[in-house]
mmCIF file of C-alpha atoms and ligand atoms in Angstrom:
data_model
loop_
_atom_site.group_PDB
_atom_site.id
_atom_site.type_symbol
_atom_site.label_atom_id
_atom_site.label_comp_id
_atom_site.label_asym_id
_atom_site.label_seq_id
_atom_site.Cartn_x
_atom_site.Cartn_y
_atom_site.Cartn_z
ATOM 1 C CA UNK F 30 -12.797 3.637 5.396
ATOM 2 C CA UNK F 31 -15.560 6.020 6.923
ATOM 3 C CA UNK F 32 -16.528 8.904 4.856
ATOM 4 C CA UNK F 33 -14.766 7.720 1.501
ATOM 5 C CA UNK F 34 -17.073 9.992 -0.602
ATOM 6 C CA UNK F 35 -15.561 12.976 1.084
ATOM 7 C CA UNK F 36 -11.976 12.063 0.412
ATOM 8 C CA UNK F 37 -10.515 14.230 -2.375
ATOM 9 C CA UNK F 38 -6.808 14.337 -1.624
ATOM 10 C CA UNK F 39 -4.626 11.093 -0.990
ATOM 11 C CA UNK F 40 -1.284 10.855 0.004
ATOM 12 C CA UNK F 41 0.166 7.334 -0.063
ATOM 13 C CA UNK F 42 3.550 6.281 1.435
ATOM 14 C CA UNK F 43 5.077 3.083 0.107
ATOM 15 C CA UNK F 44 7.756 0.834 1.143
ATOM 16 C CA UNK F 45 9.696 -2.538 0.378
ATOM 17 C CA UNK F 46 6.573 -4.635 1.194
ATOM 18 C CA UNK F 47 4.772 -3.266 -2.242
ATOM 19 C CA UNK F 48 7.632 -4.593 -4.390
ATOM 20 C CA UNK F 49 7.947 -7.768 -2.378
ATOM 21 C CA UNK F 50 5.629 -9.747 -4.844
ATOM 22 C CA UNK F 51 7.535 -8.475 -7.824
ATOM 23 C CA UNK F 52 10.439 -10.511 -6.404
ATOM 24 C CA UNK F 53 12.432 -7.587 -4.858
ATOM 25 C CA UNK F 54 13.713 -8.616 -1.068
ATOM 26 C CA UNK F 55 12.469 -6.342 1.763
ATOM 27 C CA UNK F 56 15.195 -5.050 4.348
ATOM 28 C CA UNK F 57 13.973 -6.396 7.615
ATOM 29 C CA UNK F 58 12.338 -9.634 6.902
ATOM 30 C CA UNK F 59 14.161 -12.999 7.429
ATOM 31 C CA UNK F 60 16.703 -13.174 4.895
ATOM 32 C CA UNK F 61 15.914 -9.530 3.742
ATOM 33 C CA UNK F 62 18.791 -7.252 2.364
ATOM 34 C CA UNK F 63 19.929 -6.125 5.891
ATOM 35 C CA UNK F 64 20.448 -9.593 6.895
ATOM 36 C CA UNK F 65 22.438 -10.388 3.696
ATOM 37 C CA UNK F 66 24.518 -7.188 3.857
ATOM 38 C CA UNK F 67 25.665 -4.826 6.591
ATOM 39 C CA UNK F 68 23.845 -1.452 6.804
ATOM 40 C CA UNK F 69 26.786 0.405 7.901
ATOM 41 C CA UNK F 70 29.006 -1.010 5.031
ATOM 42 C CA UNK F 71 26.605 -0.433 2.211
ATOM 43 C CA UNK F 72 24.130 2.253 3.426
ATOM 44 C CA UNK F 73 26.151 5.011 5.045
ATOM 45 C CA UNK F 74 28.710 7.744 3.851
ATOM 46 C CA UNK F 75 31.150 6.394 6.066
ATOM 47 C CA UNK F 76 31.002 2.861 4.400
ATOM 48 C CA UNK F 77 31.306 4.449 0.913
ATOM 49 C CA UNK F 78 34.456 6.417 2.094
ATOM 50 C CA UNK F 79 36.037 3.168 3.544
ATOM 51 C CA UNK F 80 34.934 0.814 0.515
ATOM 52 C CA UNK F 81 33.673 2.260 -2.499
ATOM 53 C CA UNK F 82 34.027 -0.595 -4.652
ATOM 54 C CA UNK F 83 31.912 -2.542 -2.415
ATOM 55 C CA UNK F 84 28.878 0.083 -2.177
ATOM 56 C CA UNK F 85 29.247 0.748 -5.828
ATOM 57 C CA UNK F 86 28.924 -3.027 -6.636
ATOM 58 C CA UNK F 87 25.997 -3.378 -4.075
ATOM 59 C CA UNK F 88 23.850 -0.573 -6.049
ATOM 60 C CA UNK F 89 24.934 -1.912 -9.484
ATOM 61 C CA UNK F 90 23.670 -5.297 -8.495
ATOM 62 C CA UNK F 91 20.344 -4.055 -6.970
ATOM 63 C CA UNK F 92 19.966 -1.928 -10.271
ATOM 64 C CA UNK F 93 20.809 -4.850 -12.613
ATOM 65 C CA UNK F 94 18.233 -6.964 -10.684
ATOM 66 C CA UNK F 95 15.505 -4.323 -11.616
ATOM 67 C CA UNK F 96 15.592 -5.381 -15.313
ATOM 68 C CA UNK F 97 14.313 -9.028 -14.175
ATOM 69 C CA UNK F 98 11.235 -7.790 -12.205
ATOM 70 C CA UNK F 99 7.985 -6.151 -13.120
ATOM 71 C CA UNK F 100 5.414 -4.148 -11.334
ATOM 72 C CA UNK F 101 2.898 -6.303 -9.551
ATOM 73 C CA UNK F 102 -1.091 -6.097 -8.897
ATOM 74 C CA UNK F 103 -0.486 -3.498 -6.082
ATOM 75 C CA UNK F 104 1.597 -0.789 -8.590
ATOM 76 C CA UNK F 105 -1.036 -1.330 -11.206
ATOM 77 C CA UNK F 106 -3.937 -0.538 -8.779
ATOM 78 C CA UNK F 107 -2.089 2.702 -7.594
ATOM 79 C CA UNK F 108 -1.524 3.860 -11.326
ATOM 80 C CA UNK F 109 -5.132 2.997 -11.804
ATOM 81 C CA UNK F 110 -6.081 5.107 -8.655
ATOM 82 C CA UNK F 111 -4.192 8.055 -10.063
ATOM 83 C CA UNK F 112 -5.636 7.815 -13.485
ATOM 84 C CA UNK F 113 -9.255 7.513 -12.487
ATOM 85 C CA UNK F 114 -9.659 9.021 -8.898
ATOM 86 C CA UNK F 115 -11.540 12.423 -9.320
ATOM 87 C CA UNK F 116 -9.321 13.930 -6.777
ATOM 88 C CA UNK F 117 -5.403 14.328 -6.093
ATOM 89 C CA UNK F 118 -3.166 11.254 -5.691
ATOM 90 C CA UNK F 119 0.411 11.345 -4.490
ATOM 91 C CA UNK F 120 2.743 8.636 -3.968
ATOM 92 C CA UNK F 121 5.621 9.029 -1.816
ATOM 93 C CA UNK F 122 7.924 6.158 -1.881
ATOM 94 C CA UNK F 123 10.740 5.046 0.206
ATOM 95 C CA UNK F 124 11.542 2.478 -2.696
ATOM 96 C CA UNK F 125 14.841 2.990 -4.826
ATOM 97 C CA UNK F 126 13.031 0.810 -7.451
ATOM 98 C CA UNK F 127 11.248 2.129 -10.654
ATOM 99 C CA UNK F 128 8.051 -0.037 -10.350
ATOM 100 C CA UNK F 129 5.677 2.672 -9.842
ATOM 101 C CA UNK F 130 6.624 4.522 -12.873
ATOM 102 C CA UNK F 131 6.875 1.179 -14.772
ATOM 103 C CA UNK F 132 3.126 0.579 -13.861
ATOM 104 C CA UNK F 133 1.980 3.944 -15.143
ATOM 105 C CA UNK F 134 1.905 6.317 -12.069
ATOM 106 C CA UNK F 135 3.315 9.739 -12.481
ATOM 107 C CA UNK F 136 2.986 11.605 -9.328
ATOM 108 C CA UNK F 137 5.707 10.110 -7.352
ATOM 109 C CA UNK F 138 8.413 11.649 -4.843
ATOM 110 C CA UNK F 139 11.229 9.114 -4.357
ATOM 111 C CA UNK F 140 12.257 10.466 -0.886
ATOM 112 C CA UNK F 141 15.254 7.845 -0.616
ATOM 113 C CA UNK F 142 16.492 8.236 -4.135
ATOM 114 C CA UNK F 143 16.507 5.958 -7.154
ATOM 115 C CA UNK F 144 18.624 3.259 -8.400
ATOM 116 C CA UNK F 145 18.639 4.561 -11.743
ATOM 117 C CA UNK F 146 20.214 7.964 -10.936
ATOM 118 C CA UNK F 147 23.790 8.776 -10.338
ATOM 119 C CA UNK F 148 24.804 11.864 -7.981
ATOM 120 C CA UNK F 149 28.096 13.625 -9.122
ATOM 121 C CA UNK F 150 30.239 14.169 -6.010
ATOM 122 C CA UNK F 151 32.274 16.955 -8.004
ATOM 123 C CA UNK F 152 29.222 18.951 -9.744
ATOM 124 C CA UNK F 153 26.379 17.658 -7.452
ATOM 125 C CA UNK F 154 24.364 17.117 -10.635
ATOM 126 C CA UNK F 155 22.329 14.245 -11.183
ATOM 127 C CA UNK F 156 22.245 11.812 -14.457
ATOM 128 C CA UNK F 157 20.714 8.654 -15.397
ATOM 129 C CA UNK F 158 22.848 5.803 -15.046
ATOM 130 C CA UNK F 159 24.074 3.872 -18.288
ATOM 131 C CA UNK F 160 27.119 2.172 -17.086
ATOM 132 C CA UNK F 161 27.789 0.305 -13.925
ATOM 133 C CA UNK F 162 29.115 2.730 -11.270
ATOM 134 C CA UNK F 163 31.939 0.202 -10.240
ATOM 135 C CA UNK F 164 33.435 0.866 -13.516
ATOM 136 C CA UNK F 165 33.690 4.658 -12.888
ATOM 137 C CA UNK F 166 32.044 6.214 -15.712
ATOM 138 C CA UNK F 167 32.502 10.033 -16.160
ATOM 139 C CA UNK F 168 29.699 12.273 -15.104
ATOM 140 C CA UNK F 169 27.991 13.435 -18.210
ATOM 141 C CA UNK F 170 28.024 16.948 -17.177
ATOM 142 C CA UNK F 171 31.347 17.603 -15.736
ATOM 143 C CA UNK F 172 33.343 14.512 -16.950
ATOM 144 C CA UNK F 173 34.607 13.801 -13.224
ATOM 145 C CA UNK F 174 34.958 10.045 -12.473
ATOM 146 C CA UNK F 175 33.061 10.860 -9.234
ATOM 147 C CA UNK F 176 29.387 9.551 -9.330
ATOM 148 C CA UNK F 177 27.645 7.959 -6.249
ATOM 149 C CA UNK F 178 24.288 6.288 -6.614
ATOM 150 C CA UNK F 179 21.662 8.954 -5.992
ATOM 151 C CA UNK F 180 20.183 7.190 -2.879
ATOM 152 C CA UNK F 181 19.862 8.579 0.611
ATOM 153 C CA UNK F 182 21.970 6.697 3.201
ATOM 154 C CA UNK F 183 21.601 6.576 6.651
ATOM 155 C CA UNK F 184 22.892 9.845 8.183
ATOM 156 C CA UNK F 185 21.707 11.740 5.148
ATOM 157 C CA UNK F 186 18.548 13.918 4.645
ATOM 158 C CA UNK F 187 15.672 12.215 2.617
ATOM 159 C CA UNK F 188 14.571 14.406 -0.487
ATOM 160 C CA UNK F 189 11.436 16.214 -1.055
ATOM 161 C CA UNK F 190 10.694 16.552 2.610
ATOM 162 C CA UNK F 191 9.053 20.215 2.127
ATOM 163 C CA UNK F 192 6.883 18.910 -0.735
ATOM 164 C CA UNK F 193 5.868 15.719 1.294
ATOM 165 C CA UNK F 194 4.832 17.903 4.386
ATOM 166 C CA UNK F 195 2.985 20.370 2.045
ATOM 167 C CA UNK F 196 1.087 17.382 0.641
ATOM 168 C CA UNK F 197 0.211 16.059 4.004
ATOM 169 C CA UNK F 198 -1.206 19.374 5.022
ATOM 170 C CA UNK F 199 -3.731 19.190 2.096
ATOM 171 C CA UNK F 200 -4.544 15.480 2.412
ATOM 172 C CA UNK F 201 -7.786 14.035 3.780
ATOM 173 C CA UNK F 202 -6.537 10.443 3.772
ATOM 174 C CA UNK F 203 -3.082 8.883 4.460
ATOM 175 C CA UNK F 204 -2.229 5.539 3.471
ATOM 176 C CA UNK F 205 0.689 3.469 4.234
ATOM 177 C CA UNK F 206 1.670 0.390 2.055
ATOM 178 C CA UNK F 207 4.172 -2.271 3.121
ATOM 179 C CA UNK F 208 6.405 -0.321 5.508
ATOM 180 C CA UNK F 209 7.635 -1.482 8.683
ATOM 181 C CA UNK F 210 7.613 1.898 10.427
ATOM 182 C CA UNK F 211 11.122 1.430 11.502
ATOM 183 C CA UNK F 212 12.822 4.392 9.359
ATOM 184 C CA UNK F 213 12.327 7.931 10.255
ATOM 185 C CA UNK F 214 11.097 10.345 8.922
ATOM 186 C CA UNK F 215 8.702 8.349 7.129
ATOM 187 C CA UNK F 216 7.655 6.478 9.969
ATOM 188 C CA UNK F 217 6.573 9.663 11.673
ATOM 189 C CA UNK F 218 4.260 10.639 8.882
ATOM 190 C CA UNK F 219 1.266 8.841 10.407
ATOM 191 C CA UNK F 220 1.351 10.792 13.360
ATOM 192 C CA UNK F 221 2.086 14.129 11.475
ATOM 193 C CA UNK F 222 -1.104 13.173 9.456
ATOM 194 C CA UNK F 223 -3.099 12.662 12.517
ATOM 195 C CA UNK F 224 -1.948 15.815 14.204
ATOM 196 C CA UNK F 225 -3.369 17.571 11.104
ATOM 197 C CA UNK F 226 -6.569 15.699 11.212
ATOM 198 C CA UNK F 227 -5.985 13.533 8.427
ATOM 199 C CA UNK F 228 -7.625 10.026 8.263
ATOM 200 C CA UNK F 229 -4.724 7.136 8.183
ATOM 201 C CA UNK F 230 -4.914 3.926 6.742
ATOM 202 C CA UNK F 231 -2.286 1.156 7.058
ATOM 203 C CA UNK F 232 -2.018 -1.942 4.191
ATOM 204 C CA UNK F 233 0.662 -4.238 5.322
ATOM 205 C CA UNK F 234 1.536 -7.875 5.686
ATOM 206 C CA UNK F 235 1.283 -7.936 9.216
ATOM 207 C CA UNK F 236 1.329 -5.530 12.219
ATOM 208 C CA UNK F 237 4.096 -2.909 11.884
ATOM 209 C CA UNK F 238 5.735 -0.767 14.439
ATOM 210 C CA UNK F 239 3.485 1.955 13.576
ATOM 211 C CA UNK F 240 0.083 0.084 13.277
ATOM 212 C CA UNK F 241 -1.324 1.319 16.612
ATOM 213 C CA UNK F 242 -1.194 4.881 15.226
ATOM 214 C CA UNK F 243 -3.383 4.252 12.109
ATOM 215 C CA UNK F 244 -7.306 4.632 12.407
ATOM 216 C CA UNK F 245 -7.365 1.563 10.527
ATOM 217 C CA UNK F 246 -4.888 -1.158 9.805
ATOM 218 C CA UNK F 247 -5.566 -3.828 7.283
ATOM 219 C CA UNK F 248 -3.254 -6.913 7.221
ATOM 220 C CA UNK F 249 -2.498 -9.114 4.028
ATOM 221 C CA UNK F 250 -0.447 -9.085 0.775
ATOM 222 C CA UNK F 251 -0.216 -5.783 -1.078
ATOM 223 C CA UNK F 252 -0.934 -7.619 -4.236
ATOM 224 C CA UNK F 253 -4.491 -8.243 -2.747
ATOM 225 C CA UNK F 254 -5.264 -5.423 -0.445
ATOM 226 C CA UNK F 255 -4.334 -2.605 -2.650
ATOM 227 C CA UNK F 256 -6.471 -3.385 -5.560
ATOM 228 C CA UNK F 257 -9.379 -4.088 -3.264
ATOM 229 C CA UNK F 258 -9.065 -0.812 -1.561
ATOM 230 C CA UNK F 259 -8.625 1.106 -4.720
ATOM 231 C CA UNK F 260 -11.790 -0.442 -6.049
ATOM 232 C CA UNK F 261 -13.494 0.613 -2.720
ATOM 233 C CA UNK F 262 -12.226 4.376 -3.352
ATOM 234 C CA UNK F 263 -13.186 4.567 -7.036
ATOM 235 C CA UNK F 264 -16.536 2.677 -6.197
ATOM 236 C CA UNK F 265 -17.723 5.075 -3.508
ATOM 237 C CA UNK F 266 -16.277 8.563 -5.528
ATOM 238 C CA UNK F 267 -18.009 8.105 -8.726
HETATM 239 P P1 LIG V 313 11.188 -3.052 5.737
HETATM 240 O O1 LIG V 313 11.872 -4.257 4.996
HETATM 241 O O2 LIG V 313 11.509 -2.493 6.908
HETATM 242 O O3 LIG V 313 9.537 -3.538 5.855
HETATM 243 C C1 LIG V 313 8.816 -4.119 4.707
HETATM 244 C C2 LIG V 313 7.341 -4.160 5.296
HETATM 245 O O4 LIG V 313 6.590 -4.750 4.284
HETATM 246 C C3 LIG V 313 7.174 -5.313 6.509
HETATM 247 O O5 LIG V 313 6.264 -4.640 7.164
HETATM 248 C C4 LIG V 313 6.720 -6.554 5.989
HETATM 249 O O6 LIG V 313 5.513 -7.086 6.889
HETATM 250 C C5 LIG V 313 5.990 -5.748 4.744
HETATM 251 N N1 LIG V 313 5.609 -6.877 3.618
HETATM 252 C C6 LIG V 313 6.381 -7.726 3.081
HETATM 253 N N2 LIG V 313 5.894 -8.368 1.949
HETATM 254 C C7 LIG V 313 4.593 -7.590 1.782
HETATM 255 C C8 LIG V 313 3.448 -7.751 0.930
HETATM 256 N N3 LIG V 313 3.795 -8.940 -0.009
HETATM 257 N N4 LIG V 313 2.654 -7.125 0.890
HETATM 258 C C9 LIG V 313 2.677 -6.247 1.796
HETATM 259 N N5 LIG V 313 3.396 -5.854 2.731
HETATM 260 C C10 LIG V 313 4.567 -6.874 2.768
HETATM 261 O O7 LIG V 313 11.028 -2.016 4.377
HETATM 262 P P2 LIG V 313 10.717 -0.409 4.542
HETATM 263 O O8 LIG V 313 9.845 -0.401 5.470
HETATM 264 O O9 LIG V 313 10.537 -0.179 3.103
HETATM 265 O O10 LIG V 313 16.087 2.744 3.607
HETATM 266 O O11 LIG V 313 12.193 0.159 4.866
HETATM 267 C C11 LIG V 313 12.364 1.404 5.111
HETATM 268 C C12 LIG V 313 13.536 1.934 4.542
HETATM 269 O O12 LIG V 313 14.399 0.979 5.476
HETATM 270 C C13 LIG V 313 14.139 1.668 3.262
HETATM 271 O O13 LIG V 313 13.822 2.775 2.216
HETATM 272 C C14 LIG V 313 15.451 1.663 3.278
HETATM 273 C C15 LIG V 313 15.691 0.878 4.640
HETATM 274 O O14 LIG V 313 16.931 0.847 5.321
HETATM 275 C C16 LIG V 313 17.299 3.153 3.214
HETATM 276 O O15 LIG V 313 17.845 2.585 2.420
HETATM 277 C C17 LIG V 313 17.609 4.834 3.641
#
């Protein structure tokens, strides 16, 4: 990246590609989650109303799978960046896994929610999930057996949008890692950033739907590209 020494404020968007090398399926690759499951059935409010057991079971399965995976070099590198960079780093993730947290990062906004959290349809409070939701555990706050996964479904508003746009307005550099650029509003952040005069960089396995919007696009595995980029940033900012 040009002018790296002048970068003080970095906003990083991550998608399923950053967790792929940990062994979590992405959505749109061949054999990915949206080939294995029908999006309308498992990721919409209508699908949940039609067949709650199917939907609760789908998210219970994805949550259980998290216990078998670990953060990879890309998550580790972003946690290192947060710890060592002299300026500000914010991770905005579309991922519902907890691998950024487990790698040690702490400034994270989960715009599509989190597998480990439940949302009560009766009292609207959030709580950490202790028991499979398909077993209909009571809400720890109001005791209603009305918990749903605290994830954003198609047709619902992503979380934290005001904080994300505020962060973009303050940013000098926007970096997108491992996301196909197929789902809005996240897919539009690169254009929002450019309109604000922010430098933009994409790190992705291959060209994405949004690659042409970025000032620079690097292709390869996140586990290689991200540590190399973090090295570059830390090397030029000290
Ligand atoms: P996708 O599955 O759409 O895209 C993953 C991207 O990661 C693709 O562009 C891959 O080329 C890239 N990729 C795969 N392996 C990689 C690797 N090892 N290193 C780097 N890049 C790699 O996933 P997302 O863009 O995250 O939303 O999907 C966005 C949203 O669509 C998700 O949050 C989810 C989904 O429907 C909801 O469920 C609301």
